[in-house]
Tab-separated table of C-alpha atoms and ligand atoms in Angstrom:
chain	number	residue	atom	x	y	z
A	1191	UNK	CA	8.771	0.722	-60.860
A	1192	UNK	CA	7.150	-2.354	-59.384
A	1193	UNK	CA	5.794	-3.367	-55.988
A	1194	UNK	CA	7.326	-6.151	-53.856
A	1195	UNK	CA	4.262	-8.292	-54.632
A	1196	UNK	CA	4.696	-7.834	-58.384
A	1197	UNK	CA	8.382	-8.700	-58.146
A	1198	UNK	CA	7.707	-11.833	-56.127
A	1199	UNK	CA	5.263	-13.037	-58.770
A	1200	UNK	CA	7.576	-12.114	-61.660
A	1201	UNK	CA	10.498	-13.929	-60.059
A	1202	UNK	CA	8.473	-17.063	-59.459
A	1203	UNK	CA	7.274	-17.034	-63.062
A	1204	UNK	CA	10.907	-16.643	-64.150
A	1205	UNK	CA	11.967	-19.711	-62.158
A	1206	UNK	CA	14.316	-17.551	-60.052
A	1207	UNK	CA	16.438	-16.927	-63.139
A	1208	UNK	CA	16.958	-13.234	-63.910
A	1209	UNK	CA	17.440	-14.109	-67.597
A	1210	UNK	CA	13.797	-15.171	-67.693
A	1211	UNK	CA	12.345	-11.921	-66.332
A	1212	UNK	CA	10.542	-9.569	-68.682
A	1213	UNK	CA	12.416	-6.297	-69.032
A	1214	UNK	CA	9.271	-4.308	-68.193
A	1215	UNK	CA	9.404	-5.864	-64.732
A	1216	UNK	CA	12.961	-4.542	-64.237
A	1217	UNK	CA	13.807	-1.108	-62.796
A	1218	UNK	CA	17.601	-0.895	-63.229
A	1219	UNK	CA	18.938	-3.483	-65.646
A	1220	UNK	CA	22.445	-4.717	-64.812
A	1221	UNK	CA	22.003	-8.145	-66.383
A	1222	UNK	CA	24.722	-7.411	-68.916
A	1223	UNK	CA	26.654	-4.692	-70.700
A	1224	UNK	CA	26.090	-6.608	-73.942
A	1225	UNK	CA	24.081	-4.680	-76.514
A	1226	UNK	CA	22.596	-2.540	-73.751
A	1227	UNK	CA	24.739	0.579	-74.109
A	1228	UNK	CA	23.329	3.788	-75.574
A	1229	UNK	CA	24.390	4.592	-79.122
A	1230	UNK	CA	25.622	8.125	-79.753
A	1231	UNK	CA	24.077	10.721	-82.059
A	1232	UNK	CA	26.859	9.961	-84.559
A	1233	UNK	CA	26.058	6.268	-84.495
A	1234	UNK	CA	22.365	6.927	-85.056
A	1235	UNK	CA	23.253	9.263	-87.919
A	1236	UNK	CA	25.373	6.429	-89.347
A	1237	UNK	CA	22.353	4.118	-89.172
A	1238	UNK	CA	20.608	6.456	-91.621
A	1239	UNK	CA	23.362	5.815	-94.132
A	1240	UNK	CA	22.864	2.075	-94.317
A	1241	UNK	CA	23.709	0.649	-97.728
A	1242	UNK	CA	21.547	-2.450	-97.743
A	1243	UNK	CA	22.950	-4.010	-100.902
A	1244	UNK	CA	23.225	-7.785	-100.522
A	1245	UNK	CA	26.875	-7.759	-101.562
A	1246	UNK	CA	29.687	-5.241	-101.235
A	1247	UNK	CA	27.863	-2.709	-99.039
A	1248	UNK	CA	29.796	0.523	-98.584
A	1249	UNK	CA	29.302	0.130	-94.806
A	1250	UNK	CA	31.313	-3.108	-94.885
A	1251	UNK	CA	34.261	-1.319	-96.456
A	1252	UNK	CA	33.995	1.477	-93.879
A	1253	UNK	CA	34.032	-1.128	-91.109
A	1254	UNK	CA	36.986	-2.966	-92.624
A	1255	UNK	CA	38.944	0.288	-92.861
A	1256	UNK	CA	38.188	1.240	-89.234
A	1257	UNK	CA	39.153	-2.205	-87.914
A	1258	UNK	CA	42.453	-2.043	-89.817
A	1259	UNK	CA	43.157	1.435	-88.491
A	1260	UNK	CA	42.064	1.019	-84.866
A	1261	UNK	CA	43.074	-2.593	-84.187
A	1262	UNK	CA	45.557	-3.357	-86.961
A	1263	UNK	CA	44.095	-6.726	-88.015
A	1264	UNK	CA	44.223	-7.311	-91.762
A	1265	UNK	CA	41.248	-9.418	-92.762
A	1266	UNK	CA	37.787	-9.159	-91.269
A	1267	UNK	CA	34.508	-10.998	-91.446
A	1268	UNK	CA	31.402	-9.522	-89.824
A	1269	UNK	CA	29.241	-11.860	-87.738
A	1270	UNK	CA	25.900	-11.380	-86.029
A	1271	UNK	CA	27.653	-11.253	-82.627
A	1272	UNK	CA	30.708	-12.632	-80.809
A	1273	UNK	CA	29.675	-16.290	-80.686
A	1274	UNK	CA	29.190	-16.335	-84.452
A	1275	UNK	CA	32.888	-15.501	-84.810
A	1276	UNK	CA	33.817	-18.062	-82.115
A	1277	UNK	CA	31.942	-20.783	-83.993
A	1278	UNK	CA	33.712	-20.134	-87.289
A	1279	UNK	CA	37.182	-19.751	-85.797
A	1280	UNK	CA	36.874	-22.848	-83.578
A	1281	UNK	CA	35.729	-24.979	-86.528
A	1282	UNK	CA	38.679	-23.838	-88.619
A	1283	UNK	CA	41.507	-24.045	-86.102
A	1284	UNK	CA	40.559	-26.821	-83.641
A	1285	UNK	CA	40.893	-30.555	-84.371
A	1286	UNK	CA	39.457	-33.350	-82.218
A	1287	UNK	CA	41.638	-33.903	-79.151
A	1288	UNK	CA	43.289	-30.467	-79.288
A	1289	UNK	CA	44.010	-28.476	-76.158
A	1290	UNK	CA	43.069	-24.809	-75.988
A	1291	UNK	CA	44.748	-22.975	-73.101
A	1292	UNK	CA	43.283	-19.644	-72.061
A	1293	UNK	CA	43.136	-16.978	-69.363
A	1294	UNK	CA	39.959	-18.313	-67.725
A	1295	UNK	CA	37.023	-19.755	-69.608
A	1296	UNK	CA	34.199	-17.760	-71.086
A	1297	UNK	CA	30.864	-19.575	-71.466
A	1298	UNK	CA	30.236	-19.321	-75.225
A	1299	UNK	CA	33.935	-19.362	-76.161
A	1300	UNK	CA	34.621	-22.602	-74.295
A	1301	UNK	CA	31.463	-24.241	-75.619
A	1302	UNK	CA	32.473	-23.570	-79.232
A	1303	UNK	CA	35.961	-24.885	-78.512
A	1304	UNK	CA	34.428	-28.052	-77.040
A	1305	UNK	CA	31.901	-28.481	-79.866
A	1306	UNK	CA	34.835	-28.322	-82.305
A	1307	UNK	CA	36.492	-31.211	-80.405
A	1308	UNK	CA	38.895	-29.245	-78.212
A	1309	UNK	CA	39.449	-29.155	-74.464
A	1310	UNK	CA	39.867	-25.853	-72.682
A	1311	UNK	CA	42.637	-25.609	-70.064
A	1312	UNK	CA	42.748	-22.669	-67.684
A	1313	UNK	CA	46.221	-21.075	-67.511
A	1314	UNK	CA	45.311	-17.819	-65.787
A	1315	UNK	CA	47.452	-16.889	-62.760
A	1316	UNK	CA	46.217	-18.179	-59.383
A	1317	UNK	CA	45.465	-14.661	-58.118
A	1318	UNK	CA	42.542	-14.488	-60.577
A	1319	UNK	CA	40.692	-17.149	-58.595
A	1320	UNK	CA	41.046	-15.203	-55.347
A	1321	UNK	CA	38.425	-12.434	-55.085
A	1322	UNK	CA	40.438	-10.658	-52.378
A	1323	UNK	CA	43.800	-10.518	-54.157
A	1324	UNK	CA	44.611	-6.915	-55.103
A	1325	UNK	CA	47.009	-7.984	-57.867
A	1326	UNK	CA	46.627	-5.307	-60.589
A	1327	UNK	CA	46.716	-7.691	-63.577
A	1328	UNK	CA	44.630	-10.686	-62.603
A	1329	UNK	CA	44.027	-11.423	-66.303
A	1330	UNK	CA	47.661	-12.498	-66.753
A	1331	UNK	CA	48.641	-15.883	-68.064
A	1332	UNK	CA	50.948	-18.188	-66.128
A	1333	UNK	CA	53.679	-19.148	-68.575
A	1334	UNK	CA	54.563	-22.050	-66.269
A	1335	UNK	CA	51.052	-23.482	-66.617
A	1336	UNK	CA	51.256	-23.055	-70.388
A	1337	UNK	CA	54.683	-24.644	-70.558
A	1338	UNK	CA	53.420	-27.663	-68.618
A	1339	UNK	CA	50.686	-28.186	-71.243
A	1340	UNK	CA	53.205	-27.823	-74.066
A	1341	UNK	CA	55.468	-30.402	-72.407
A	1342	UNK	CA	52.562	-32.760	-71.745
A	1343	UNK	CA	50.734	-32.597	-75.087
A	1344	UNK	CA	53.264	-31.086	-77.493
A	1345	UNK	CA	52.821	-27.735	-79.229
A	1346	UNK	CA	51.279	-29.493	-82.238
A	1347	UNK	CA	48.133	-30.221	-80.255
A	1348	UNK	CA	47.701	-26.609	-79.175
A	1349	UNK	CA	46.148	-24.703	-82.101
A	1350	UNK	CA	46.180	-21.406	-80.246
A	1351	UNK	CA	46.205	-19.735	-76.857
A	1352	UNK	CA	42.864	-18.089	-76.187
A	1353	UNK	CA	43.432	-14.710	-74.573
A	1354	UNK	CA	40.683	-12.413	-73.353
A	1355	UNK	CA	41.374	-8.790	-72.565
A	1356	UNK	CA	39.408	-7.617	-69.473
A	1357	UNK	CA	38.703	-11.170	-68.334
A	1358	UNK	CA	34.952	-11.296	-67.855
A	1359	UNK	CA	34.643	-14.329	-65.555
A	1360	UNK	CA	37.439	-13.066	-63.288
A	1361	UNK	CA	35.556	-9.799	-62.708
A	1362	UNK	CA	36.662	-7.668	-65.669
A	1363	UNK	CA	40.347	-8.010	-64.783
A	1364	UNK	CA	43.069	-6.845	-67.205
A	1365	UNK	CA	46.081	-8.597	-68.689
A	1366	UNK	CA	49.305	-6.560	-68.663
A	1367	UNK	CA	51.238	-5.581	-71.765
A	1368	UNK	CA	54.344	-7.150	-70.316
A	1369	UNK	CA	52.588	-10.487	-69.855
A	1370	UNK	CA	51.308	-10.333	-73.420
A	1371	UNK	CA	54.802	-9.637	-74.727
A	1372	UNK	CA	56.190	-12.601	-72.786
A	1373	UNK	CA	53.378	-14.795	-74.075
A	1374	UNK	CA	54.083	-13.652	-77.646
A	1375	UNK	CA	57.775	-14.527	-77.257
A	1376	UNK	CA	56.935	-17.970	-75.834
A	1377	UNK	CA	54.285	-18.844	-78.426
A	1378	UNK	CA	56.455	-17.638	-81.333
A	1379	UNK	CA	59.172	-20.021	-80.184
A	1380	UNK	CA	56.666	-22.910	-80.223
A	1381	UNK	CA	54.805	-21.801	-83.321
A	1382	UNK	CA	51.464	-21.425	-81.498
A	1383	UNK	CA	48.927	-18.747	-82.433
A	1384	UNK	CA	47.379	-16.264	-80.005
A	1385	UNK	CA	43.677	-15.600	-80.579
A	1386	UNK	CA	42.347	-12.542	-78.822
A	1387	UNK	CA	38.845	-12.249	-77.404
A	1388	UNK	CA	38.836	-8.481	-77.793
A	1389	UNK	CA	35.308	-7.868	-76.546
A	1390	UNK	CA	36.527	-5.373	-73.905
A	1391	UNK	CA	39.978	-4.472	-75.192
A	1392	UNK	CA	39.605	-0.706	-74.663
A	1393	UNK	CA	38.702	-1.229	-71.007
A	1394	UNK	CA	41.793	-3.399	-70.594
A	1395	UNK	CA	43.879	-0.667	-72.267
A	1396	UNK	CA	42.616	1.890	-69.748
A	1397	UNK	CA	43.893	-0.244	-66.849
A	1398	UNK	CA	47.284	-0.613	-68.571
A	1399	UNK	CA	47.415	3.165	-68.903
A	1400	UNK	CA	46.575	3.587	-65.217
A	1401	UNK	CA	48.724	0.793	-63.762
A	1402	UNK	CA	51.591	-0.265	-66.012
A	1403	UNK	CA	54.912	1.503	-66.023
A	1404	UNK	CA	55.733	3.193	-69.324
A	1405	UNK	CA	52.095	3.516	-70.453
A	1406	UNK	CA	50.962	6.487	-68.310
A	1407	UNK	CA	51.286	8.943	-71.188
A	1408	UNK	CA	50.071	6.696	-73.993
A	1409	UNK	CA	46.544	7.045	-75.312
A	1410	UNK	CA	44.010	4.226	-74.928
A	1411	UNK	CA	43.949	4.063	-78.747
A	1412	UNK	CA	47.728	3.484	-78.930
A	1413	UNK	CA	47.579	0.857	-76.189
A	1414	UNK	CA	44.713	-0.978	-77.909
A	1415	UNK	CA	46.702	-1.096	-81.140
A	1416	UNK	CA	49.772	-2.432	-79.321
A	1417	UNK	CA	47.757	-5.169	-77.540
A	1418	UNK	CA	46.378	-6.386	-80.869
A	1419	UNK	CA	49.842	-6.373	-82.435
A	1420	UNK	CA	50.929	-9.245	-80.164
A	1421	UNK	CA	48.093	-11.488	-81.338
A	1422	UNK	CA	47.321	-13.313	-84.593
A	1423	UNK	CA	43.600	-12.832	-84.781
A	1424	UNK	CA	40.529	-11.947	-82.788
A	1425	UNK	CA	36.894	-12.595	-82.110
A	1426	UNK	CA	34.804	-9.606	-81.144
A	1427	UNK	CA	31.421	-9.122	-79.582
A	1428	UNK	CA	30.925	-5.514	-80.656
A	1429	UNK	CA	27.944	-5.294	-78.281
A	1430	UNK	CA	30.277	-4.294	-75.435
A	1431	UNK	CA	33.274	-2.003	-76.057
A	1432	UNK	CA	32.153	-1.091	-79.547
A	1433	UNK	CA	28.850	0.364	-78.346
A	1434	UNK	CA	26.348	-1.306	-80.668
A	1435	UNK	CA	23.170	-3.192	-79.868
A	1436	UNK	CA	24.088	-6.055	-82.186
A	1437	UNK	CA	27.178	-7.114	-84.129
A	1438	UNK	CA	30.577	-8.724	-84.010
A	1439	UNK	CA	33.409	-9.869	-86.223
A	1440	UNK	CA	36.278	-12.243	-86.749
A	1441	UNK	CA	39.634	-10.690	-87.638
A	1442	UNK	CA	42.828	-12.473	-88.661
A	1443	UNK	CA	46.196	-11.696	-90.189
A	1444	UNK	CA	46.652	-15.069	-91.891
A	1445	UNK	CA	45.248	-15.096	-95.431
A	1446	UNK	CA	44.636	-18.865	-95.413
A	1447	UNK	CA	42.553	-18.755	-92.241
A	1448	UNK	CA	40.677	-15.810	-93.692
A	1449	UNK	CA	39.964	-17.693	-96.893
A	1450	UNK	CA	38.454	-20.602	-94.979
A	1451	UNK	CA	36.477	-18.295	-92.718
A	1452	UNK	CA	35.174	-16.301	-95.676
A	1453	UNK	CA	33.831	-19.517	-97.108
A	1454	UNK	CA	32.438	-20.857	-93.849
A	1455	UNK	CA	30.612	-17.643	-92.920
A	1456	UNK	CA	28.198	-18.112	-95.817
A	1457	UNK	CA	26.989	-21.343	-94.169
A	1458	UNK	CA	26.333	-19.960	-90.693
A	1459	UNK	CA	25.914	-16.183	-90.902
A	1460	UNK	CA	25.568	-14.701	-94.400
A	1461	UNK	CA	27.731	-13.383	-97.216
A	1462	UNK	CA	31.235	-12.306	-96.133
A	1463	UNK	CA	30.435	-8.628	-96.629
A	1464	UNK	CA	27.542	-8.613	-94.156
A	1465	UNK	CA	27.795	-11.766	-92.019
A	1466	UNK	CA	24.345	-11.590	-90.451
A	1467	UNK	CA	24.217	-7.807	-90.089
A	1468	UNK	CA	22.359	-5.032	-91.866
A	1469	UNK	CA	24.521	-2.394	-93.573
A	1470	UNK	CA	23.341	0.147	-91.009
A	1471	UNK	CA	24.538	-2.094	-88.148
A	1472	UNK	CA	28.027	-2.228	-89.672
A	1473	UNK	CA	28.085	1.552	-89.992
A	1474	UNK	CA	27.092	2.010	-86.328
A	1475	UNK	CA	29.814	-0.473	-85.378
A	1476	UNK	CA	32.478	1.367	-87.385
A	1477	UNK	CA	31.596	4.600	-85.582
A	1478	UNK	CA	31.287	2.883	-82.180
A	1479	UNK	CA	34.770	1.365	-82.507
A	1480	UNK	CA	36.242	4.821	-83.021
A	1481	UNK	CA	34.330	6.223	-80.034
A	1482	UNK	CA	35.338	3.277	-77.849
A	1483	UNK	CA	39.016	4.217	-77.812
A	1484	UNK	CA	38.443	7.811	-76.719
A	1485	UNK	CA	40.274	8.435	-73.439
A	1486	UNK	CA	37.475	10.675	-72.134
A	1487	UNK	CA	34.819	8.056	-72.830
A	1488	UNK	CA	36.692	5.203	-71.175
A	1489	UNK	CA	37.636	7.307	-68.139
A	1490	UNK	CA	33.992	8.260	-67.589
A	1491	UNK	CA	32.767	4.710	-68.204
A	1492	UNK	CA	35.141	2.973	-65.831
A	1493	UNK	CA	34.907	5.913	-63.412
A	1494	UNK	CA	31.225	5.129	-62.973
A	1495	UNK	CA	31.951	1.459	-62.267
A	1496	UNK	CA	34.582	2.475	-59.712
A	1497	UNK	CA	32.131	4.893	-58.063
A	1498	UNK	CA	29.691	2.025	-57.478
A	1499	UNK	CA	32.427	-0.363	-56.359
A	1500	UNK	CA	33.816	2.062	-53.797
A	1501	UNK	CA	30.346	2.615	-52.399
A	1502	UNK	CA	29.889	-1.132	-51.984
A	1503	UNK	CA	33.296	-1.429	-50.305
A	1504	UNK	CA	32.358	1.420	-47.915
A	1505	UNK	CA	29.188	-0.498	-47.018
A	1506	UNK	CA	31.300	-3.591	-46.217
A	1507	UNK	CA	29.859	-5.648	-49.092
A	1508	UNK	CA	32.344	-8.304	-50.277
A	1509	UNK	CA	33.242	-7.637	-53.925
A	1510	UNK	CA	35.997	-8.809	-56.249
A	1511	UNK	CA	39.075	-6.599	-55.892
A	1512	UNK	CA	40.477	-4.624	-57.622
A	1513	UNK	CA	37.290	-3.157	-59.108
A	1514	UNK	CA	36.982	-4.372	-62.724
A	1515	UNK	CA	36.104	-2.619	-65.957
A	1516	UNK	CA	32.530	-3.493	-66.833
A	1517	UNK	CA	30.819	-4.128	-63.551
A	1518	UNK	CA	30.936	-4.964	-59.877
A	1519	UNK	CA	31.209	-8.632	-59.007
A	1520	UNK	CA	29.813	-9.428	-55.567
A	1521	UNK	CA	31.391	-12.426	-53.841
A	1522	UNK	CA	28.339	-14.588	-53.106
A	1523	UNK	CA	30.356	-17.176	-51.150
A	1524	UNK	CA	31.272	-14.488	-48.636
A	1525	UNK	CA	27.913	-12.715	-48.800
A	1526	UNK	CA	25.943	-15.934	-48.122
A	1527	UNK	CA	28.471	-18.225	-46.386
A	1528	UNK	CA	25.694	-20.464	-45.027
A	1529	UNK	CA	24.561	-21.500	-48.542
A	1530	UNK	CA	26.673	-24.309	-50.082
A	1531	UNK	CA	27.695	-24.017	-53.737
A	1532	UNK	CA	25.281	-26.844	-54.654
A	1533	UNK	CA	22.428	-24.591	-53.495
A	1534	UNK	CA	23.538	-21.790	-55.833
A	1535	UNK	CA	24.468	-18.836	-53.613
A	1536	UNK	CA	25.057	-16.441	-56.532
A	1537	UNK	CA	21.806	-17.403	-58.267
A	1538	UNK	CA	20.037	-16.922	-54.932
A	1539	UNK	CA	21.599	-13.531	-54.324
A	1540	UNK	CA	20.701	-12.254	-57.802
A	1541	UNK	CA	17.080	-13.259	-57.097
A	1542	UNK	CA	17.084	-11.526	-53.691
A	1543	UNK	CA	18.438	-8.285	-55.148
A	1544	UNK	CA	15.692	-8.293	-57.745
A	1545	UNK	CA	13.092	-8.893	-55.032
A	1546	UNK	CA	14.408	-5.975	-52.984
A	1547	UNK	CA	14.444	-3.266	-55.626
A	1548	UNK	CA	13.742	-4.535	-59.152
A	1549	UNK	CA	17.465	-4.382	-59.997
A	1550	UNK	CA	18.414	-7.192	-62.360
A	1551	UNK	CA	21.885	-8.716	-61.981
A	1552	UNK	CA	23.182	-12.141	-63.035
A	1553	UNK	CA	24.874	-15.244	-61.712
A	1554	UNK	CA	28.508	-15.960	-62.543
A	1555	UNK	CA	29.257	-19.085	-60.536
A	1556	UNK	CA	28.438	-22.764	-60.564
A	1557	UNK	CA	25.385	-22.388	-62.822
A	1558	UNK	CA	27.303	-20.439	-65.480
A	1559	UNK	CA	30.243	-22.864	-65.273
A	1560	UNK	CA	28.015	-25.765	-66.409
A	1561	UNK	CA	29.130	-29.376	-66.763
A	1562	UNK	CA	32.287	-31.091	-68.030
A	1563	UNK	CA	32.212	-33.488	-70.975
A	1564	UNK	CA	31.878	-36.352	-68.427
A	1565	UNK	CA	28.666	-34.822	-67.085
A	1566	UNK	CA	30.117	-33.675	-63.757
A	1567	UNK	CA	29.584	-30.090	-62.648
A	1568	UNK	CA	32.437	-27.600	-62.819
A	1569	UNK	CA	32.890	-26.027	-59.383
A	1570	UNK	CA	34.526	-22.643	-60.013
A	1571	UNK	CA	36.345	-21.014	-57.103
A	1572	UNK	CA	34.569	-17.772	-57.944
A	1573	UNK	CA	30.868	-17.696	-57.089
A	1574	UNK	CA	29.843	-14.200	-58.123
A	1575	UNK	CA	26.897	-11.965	-58.860
A	1576	UNK	CA	27.681	-9.591	-61.695
A	1577	UNK	CA	26.303	-6.056	-61.551
A	1578	UNK	CA	27.114	-5.111	-65.136
A	1579	UNK	CA	26.985	-1.440	-66.041
A	1580	UNK	CA	25.761	-0.564	-69.557
A	1581	UNK	CA	27.744	2.281	-71.140
A	1582	UNK	CA	26.267	5.791	-71.332
A	1583	UNK	CA	22.924	4.711	-69.842
A	1584	UNK	CA	22.675	5.254	-66.080
A	1585	UNK	CA	23.461	8.164	-63.756
A	1586	UNK	CA	25.429	8.323	-60.523
A	1587	UNK	CA	22.068	8.432	-58.696
A	1588	UNK	CA	21.236	5.007	-60.100
A	1589	UNK	CA	24.559	3.775	-58.704
A	1590	UNK	CA	23.494	5.000	-55.250
A	1591	UNK	CA	20.193	3.117	-55.498
A	1592	UNK	CA	22.059	-0.066	-56.492
A	1593	UNK	CA	24.506	0.114	-53.581
A	1594	UNK	CA	21.712	0.887	-51.090
A	1595	UNK	CA	19.601	-2.047	-52.257
A	1596	UNK	CA	22.572	-4.409	-51.990
A	1597	UNK	CA	23.199	-3.169	-48.470
A	1598	UNK	CA	19.583	-3.839	-47.480
A	1599	UNK	CA	19.904	-7.427	-48.713
A	1600	UNK	CA	23.251	-7.754	-46.922
A	1601	UNK	CA	21.628	-6.738	-43.656
A	1602	UNK	CA	19.083	-9.569	-43.880
A	1603	UNK	CA	21.447	-12.151	-45.389
A	1604	UNK	CA	21.194	-14.663	-42.525
A	1605	UNK	CA	17.514	-15.265	-43.337
A	1606	UNK	CA	18.117	-16.033	-47.026
A	1607	UNK	CA	17.766	-19.659	-48.170
A	1608	UNK	CA	19.270	-21.292	-51.262
A	1609	UNK	CA	17.700	-22.755	-54.415
A	1610	UNK	CA	17.377	-26.094	-56.147
A	1611	UNK	CA	17.547	-26.472	-59.953
A	1612	UNK	CA	14.379	-27.962	-61.411
A	1613	UNK	CA	15.112	-27.593	-65.132
A	1614	UNK	CA	18.516	-27.741	-66.763
A	1615	UNK	CA	18.986	-27.159	-70.503
A	1616	UNK	CA	21.818	-28.940	-72.297
A	1617	UNK	CA	23.838	-25.933	-73.484
A	1618	UNK	CA	24.767	-22.748	-71.589
A	1619	UNK	CA	22.347	-23.650	-68.826
A	1620	UNK	CA	22.532	-20.299	-67.042
A	1621	UNK	CA	20.412	-18.645	-69.739
A	1622	UNK	CA	17.333	-20.843	-69.326
A	1623	UNK	CA	17.635	-22.987	-66.176
A	1624	UNK	CA	14.772	-22.837	-63.681
A	1625	UNK	CA	14.961	-22.994	-59.887
A	1626	UNK	CA	12.777	-23.321	-56.813
A	1627	UNK	CA	13.299	-22.036	-53.287
A	1628	UNK	CA	14.568	-24.609	-50.815
B	1265	LIG	C1	34.337	-12.047	-73.001
B	1265	LIG	C2	33.235	-12.400	-73.933
B	1265	LIG	N1	33.482	-13.147	-75.001
B	1265	LIG	C3	32.515	-13.500	-75.870
B	1265	LIG	C4	31.218	-13.118	-75.674
B	1265	LIG	C5	30.136	-13.607	-76.620
B	1265	LIG	O1	29.654	-12.579	-77.374
B	1265	LIG	P1	28.117	-12.508	-77.861
B	1265	LIG	O2	27.259	-12.436	-76.650
B	1265	LIG	O3	28.100	-11.259	-78.701
B	1265	LIG	O4	27.852	-13.717	-78.689
B	1265	LIG	C6	30.902	-12.303	-74.577
B	1265	LIG	C7	29.528	-11.822	-74.341
B	1265	LIG	O5	28.699	-12.272	-73.688
B	1265	LIG	C8	31.945	-11.940	-73.679
B	1265	LIG	O6	31.700	-11.206	-72.588
C-alpha cells in the first residue's frame, strides 16, 4: 500500500502513463489480463517437466496435440507471444495495397497488418461503437460493410477477414456463432480466408452458451471447437485465455501457409519447435489451454467481472454495456464530459484512479488508437478506461475496493483537468507516451 503523496510522485515520474509505473507502487493491478493470471498447481508441475532440447522438445509435441484436440487447427508454430504470430502471418498473407477487414482494430494486430503493407478496415456492427447499446453480440461483423469492400476493391485484394473473439477494444464483446456461420458462407463464396484472433475465445464461447439459442446445453469446450471450425487459421496470445505468463502461437489448416511460416519463424522467433519459448513454457501452455475451456473456470472468471460491473452500475458509473468478458470498461467521455478527446479523458481518468487508491487501469481511447498512415490521429468513438481482471488472482473484496475507489473519483469528477502529451513514440504510443497536467 502507498500513501497519496507517494502515488502523486510515482505518477509524475511515470508521465501520467500507467504503463510507466513500477509494479511495486501499485496496489491492485488491473492494467491488463495479459500474462498476469495465476498458473495452477498442474501448470507449475508441468513446468518441472520442461524438455529443454533445442529441437523436437517433447513439450512441443504435447502442445501440438492439445491445440489439435481443443481447437481443431492442424499445423501450429509457437511464438513468444501473440504479436510474434501476427508478424509472421501478416508478412505471409498481406501484399502492399491489400485491405484487411476486421471486427474492430486491435493495436498490435493492426500495426502488423500496416507494416506488411495492408490497410485495416473496420466492419464491426455499429452497435459496437455505442457504449450504451445492450446488443448481446457487439463483436458481430456487418456483412453489408464487408460486401461494400469486396465490391469496391475486389476479393483478390482482401487476403483475409480478421476476426477477434471477445473483441477487446469494444469492451470484451462476443461474436455470435450465427454471425460466424454467415461470414463463413460469404467468404467461402468469395474465396477469402478468415483469420481468428483467438486470444479470448473461451470467454466468447461462454457468452454464446449464455445468450445464443441452441447453445445453452453445449459445453464451452464444444463451442470453442465449433468457433474455430469456421476459420482458416489463428493467432493466439496465450497470456490471456490460456493462463500462462508468456507464450503464443500461430495455427493454420493450409499446409502451404504453414510451410512458409515454419521457415519465417526461424528468422524472428526461433526454431519451429520452440518459437521463442522454453520447453517448460510450452508445457504450461498445453495444460492452461485445457483448463481454459472448463465450464466451471469460465463461469467463475466471468462471474467475477460481472460482480464488479454490476457494482459500478449500481453506483451510477457509466460503463460499456453489456458487461464484457475480461474487464470493465468505463466510459470516460461520459465520466468526464468536460474534457475534450484531445485532452485525453481516458488517460486522465486512469491517472486519477491510480492517485485515489493505487489501482492501476489503462487507457483505451484516442491514445491507444494512434495515428493513421497520413499522420492524422484516429478519433475512436469509444474513449474508455479498461479495468482488466487477471484470472484466478483477486478476491471479491478486491472488487469492492475497486468499485468504491471509482465512485470516489466519480464524486469529484468536476474538478478533474485533462492532460497534454509531451512525448509520443512512433509505434504503439500508448505504451510509452508521456503526459503533463493541463
Ligand atoms: C485481442 C488481442 N490480440 C492480440 C494481442 C497481442 O498479444 P501479445 O500481447 O501476447 O503480443 C492482445 C494482447 O494484448 C490482444 O488482447
